[in-house]
PDB file of C-alpha atoms in Angstrom:
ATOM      1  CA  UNK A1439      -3.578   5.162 -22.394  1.00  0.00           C
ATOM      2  CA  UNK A1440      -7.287   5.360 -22.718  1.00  0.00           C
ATOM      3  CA  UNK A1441      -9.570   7.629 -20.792  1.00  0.00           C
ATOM      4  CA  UNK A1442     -13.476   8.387 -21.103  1.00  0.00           C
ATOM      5  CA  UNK A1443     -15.678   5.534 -20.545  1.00  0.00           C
ATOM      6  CA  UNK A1444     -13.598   3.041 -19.452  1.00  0.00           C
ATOM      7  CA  UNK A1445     -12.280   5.882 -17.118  1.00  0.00           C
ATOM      8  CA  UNK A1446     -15.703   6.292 -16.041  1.00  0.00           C
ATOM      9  CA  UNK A1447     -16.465   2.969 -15.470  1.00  0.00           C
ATOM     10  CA  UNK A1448     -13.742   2.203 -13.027  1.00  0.00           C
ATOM     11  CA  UNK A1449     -14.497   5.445 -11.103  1.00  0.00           C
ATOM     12  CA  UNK A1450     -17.646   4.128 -10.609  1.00  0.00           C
ATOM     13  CA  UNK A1451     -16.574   0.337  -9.678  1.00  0.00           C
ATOM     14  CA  UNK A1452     -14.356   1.915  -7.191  1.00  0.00           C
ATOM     15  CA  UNK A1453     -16.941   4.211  -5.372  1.00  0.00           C
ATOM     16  CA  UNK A1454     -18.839   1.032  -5.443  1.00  0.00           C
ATOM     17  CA  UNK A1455     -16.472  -1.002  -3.490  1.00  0.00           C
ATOM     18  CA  UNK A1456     -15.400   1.758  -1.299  1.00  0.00           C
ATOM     19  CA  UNK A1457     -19.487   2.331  -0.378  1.00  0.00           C
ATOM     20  CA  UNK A1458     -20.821  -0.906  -0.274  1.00  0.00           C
ATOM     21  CA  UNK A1459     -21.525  -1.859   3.344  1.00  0.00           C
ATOM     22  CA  UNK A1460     -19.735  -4.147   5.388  1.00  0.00           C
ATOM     23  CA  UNK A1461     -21.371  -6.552   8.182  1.00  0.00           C
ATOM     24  CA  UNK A1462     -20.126  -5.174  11.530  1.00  0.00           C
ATOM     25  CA  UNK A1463     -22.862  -6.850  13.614  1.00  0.00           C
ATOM     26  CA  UNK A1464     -20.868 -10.057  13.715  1.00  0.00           C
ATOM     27  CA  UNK A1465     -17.429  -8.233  15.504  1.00  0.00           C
ATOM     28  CA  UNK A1466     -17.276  -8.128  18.919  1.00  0.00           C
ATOM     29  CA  UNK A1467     -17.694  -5.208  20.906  1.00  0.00           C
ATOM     30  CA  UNK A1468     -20.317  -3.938  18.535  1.00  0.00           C
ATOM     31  CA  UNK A1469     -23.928  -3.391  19.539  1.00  0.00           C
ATOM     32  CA  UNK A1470     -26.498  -2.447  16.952  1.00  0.00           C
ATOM     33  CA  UNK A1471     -29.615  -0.653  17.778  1.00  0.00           C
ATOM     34  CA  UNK A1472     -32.453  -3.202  18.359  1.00  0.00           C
ATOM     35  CA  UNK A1473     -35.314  -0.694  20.132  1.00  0.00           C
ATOM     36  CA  UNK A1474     -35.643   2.571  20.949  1.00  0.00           C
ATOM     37  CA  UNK A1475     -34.923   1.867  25.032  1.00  0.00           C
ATOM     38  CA  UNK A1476     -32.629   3.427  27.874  1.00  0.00           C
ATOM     39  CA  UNK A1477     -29.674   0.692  27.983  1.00  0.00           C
ATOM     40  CA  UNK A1478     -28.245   0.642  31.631  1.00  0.00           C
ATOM     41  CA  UNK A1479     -24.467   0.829  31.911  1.00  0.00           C
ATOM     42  CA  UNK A1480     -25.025  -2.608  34.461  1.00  0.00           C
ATOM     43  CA  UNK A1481     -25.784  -4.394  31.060  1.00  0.00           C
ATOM     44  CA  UNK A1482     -23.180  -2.858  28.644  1.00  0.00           C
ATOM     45  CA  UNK A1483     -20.244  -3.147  31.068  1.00  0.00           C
ATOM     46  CA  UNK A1484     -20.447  -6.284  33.870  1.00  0.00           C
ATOM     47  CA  UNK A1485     -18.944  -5.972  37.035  1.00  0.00           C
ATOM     48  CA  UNK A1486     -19.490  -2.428  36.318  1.00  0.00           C
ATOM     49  CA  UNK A1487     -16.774   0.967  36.313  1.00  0.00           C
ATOM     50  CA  UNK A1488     -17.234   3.597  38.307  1.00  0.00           C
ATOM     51  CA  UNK A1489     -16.904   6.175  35.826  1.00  0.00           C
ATOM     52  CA  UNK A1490     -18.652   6.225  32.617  1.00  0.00           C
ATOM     53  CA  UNK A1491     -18.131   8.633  29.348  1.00  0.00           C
ATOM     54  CA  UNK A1492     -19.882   8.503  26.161  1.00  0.00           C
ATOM     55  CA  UNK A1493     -18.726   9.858  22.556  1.00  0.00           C
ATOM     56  CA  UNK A1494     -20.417  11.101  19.553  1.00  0.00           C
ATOM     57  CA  UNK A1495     -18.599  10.608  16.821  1.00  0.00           C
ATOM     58  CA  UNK A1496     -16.043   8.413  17.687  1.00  0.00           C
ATOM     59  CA  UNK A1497     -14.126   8.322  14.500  1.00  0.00           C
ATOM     60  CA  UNK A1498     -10.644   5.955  14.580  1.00  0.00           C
ATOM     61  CA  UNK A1499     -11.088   5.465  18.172  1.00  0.00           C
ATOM     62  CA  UNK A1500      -7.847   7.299  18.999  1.00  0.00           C
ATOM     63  CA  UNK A1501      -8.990   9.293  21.893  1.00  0.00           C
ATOM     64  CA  UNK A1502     -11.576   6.893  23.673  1.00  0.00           C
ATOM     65  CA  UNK A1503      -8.655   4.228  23.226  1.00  0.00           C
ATOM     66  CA  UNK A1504      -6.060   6.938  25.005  1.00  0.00           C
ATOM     67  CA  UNK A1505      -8.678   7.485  27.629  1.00  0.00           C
ATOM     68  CA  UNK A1506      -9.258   4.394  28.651  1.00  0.00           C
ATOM     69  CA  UNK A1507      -5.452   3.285  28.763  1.00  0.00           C
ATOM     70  CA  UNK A1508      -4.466   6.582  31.393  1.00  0.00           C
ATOM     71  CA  UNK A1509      -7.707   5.687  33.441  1.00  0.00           C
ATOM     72  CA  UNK A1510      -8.514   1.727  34.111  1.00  0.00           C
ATOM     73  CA  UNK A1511     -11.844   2.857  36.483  1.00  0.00           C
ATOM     74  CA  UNK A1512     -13.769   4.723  33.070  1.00  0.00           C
ATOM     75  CA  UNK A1513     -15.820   3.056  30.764  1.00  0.00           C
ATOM     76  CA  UNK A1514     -16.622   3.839  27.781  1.00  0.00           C
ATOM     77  CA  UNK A1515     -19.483   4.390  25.121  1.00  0.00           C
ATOM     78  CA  UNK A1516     -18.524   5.716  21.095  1.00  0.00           C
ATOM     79  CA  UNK A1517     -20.896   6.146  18.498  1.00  0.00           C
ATOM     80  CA  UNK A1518     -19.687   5.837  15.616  1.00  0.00           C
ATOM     81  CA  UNK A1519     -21.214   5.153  11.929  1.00  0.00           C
ATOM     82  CA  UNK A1520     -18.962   4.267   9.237  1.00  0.00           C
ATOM     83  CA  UNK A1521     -17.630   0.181   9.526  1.00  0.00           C
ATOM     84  CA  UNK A1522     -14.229   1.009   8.405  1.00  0.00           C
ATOM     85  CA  UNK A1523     -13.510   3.567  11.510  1.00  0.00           C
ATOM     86  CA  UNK A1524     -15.446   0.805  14.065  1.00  0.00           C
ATOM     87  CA  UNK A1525     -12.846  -1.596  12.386  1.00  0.00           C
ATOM     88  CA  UNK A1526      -9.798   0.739  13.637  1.00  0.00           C
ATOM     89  CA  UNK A1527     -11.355   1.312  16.833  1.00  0.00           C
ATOM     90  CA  UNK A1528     -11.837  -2.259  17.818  1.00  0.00           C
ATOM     91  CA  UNK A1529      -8.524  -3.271  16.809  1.00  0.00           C
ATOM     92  CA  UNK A1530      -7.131  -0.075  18.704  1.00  0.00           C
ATOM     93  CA  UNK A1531      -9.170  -0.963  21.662  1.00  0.00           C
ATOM     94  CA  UNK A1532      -7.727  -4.815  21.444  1.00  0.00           C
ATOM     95  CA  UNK A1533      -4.109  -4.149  21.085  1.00  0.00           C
ATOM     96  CA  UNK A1534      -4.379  -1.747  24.053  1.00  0.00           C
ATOM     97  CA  UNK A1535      -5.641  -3.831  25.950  1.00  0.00           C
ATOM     98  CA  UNK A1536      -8.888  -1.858  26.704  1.00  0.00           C
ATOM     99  CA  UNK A1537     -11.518  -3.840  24.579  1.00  0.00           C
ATOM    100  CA  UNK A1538     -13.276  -4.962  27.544  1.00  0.00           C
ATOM    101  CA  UNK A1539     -14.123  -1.448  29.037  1.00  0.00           C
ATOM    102  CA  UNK A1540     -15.478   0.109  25.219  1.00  0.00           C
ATOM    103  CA  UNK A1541     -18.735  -0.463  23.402  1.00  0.00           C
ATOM    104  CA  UNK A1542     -19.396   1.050  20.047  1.00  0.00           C
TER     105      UNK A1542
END
């Protein structure tokens, strides 16, 4: 077994692939930051809900996904920053049924 560079090396490819960033932009249900402007809730959600929440730090989308399954009338609004955990989310949100009612 050999270890110290070649070790190295592959530490470093690794943290490399596991960094590198991924395009979101293109999945729907995404929106990326264009301006600094006030979005109204008409334009993210058509036909509109009457209640509206917003998250911070969405992370795997467990809990907005869980929301918006007990309550069809609430919309919802996740931040969220890393692509892998906007991945989860979106699929959470589209086997649930609830895709149409979250933006992230």
């Amino acid at each position: 077994m050999r270890f110290g560079t070649d070790k190295f090396a592959l530490q470093q490819r690794l943290w490399h692939l596991a960094t590198r960033p991924r395009p979101v932009h293109k999945l729907e249900g995404i929106l990326l930051p264009t301006a600094l402007c006030p979005l109204a809730p008409e334009a993210l959600f058509p036909g509109g809900s009457p209640k509206r929440a917003l998250e911070l730090g969405s992370g795997w989308g467990e809990y907005a996904v869980e929301c918006l399954r007990e309550d069809p009338d609430l919309s919802w609004v996740a931040f969220e920053i890393k692509s892998d955990r906007l991945r989860s989310a979106l699929r959470r949100a589209r086997r649930a049924g609830v895709l149409e009612r979250l933006r992230l």
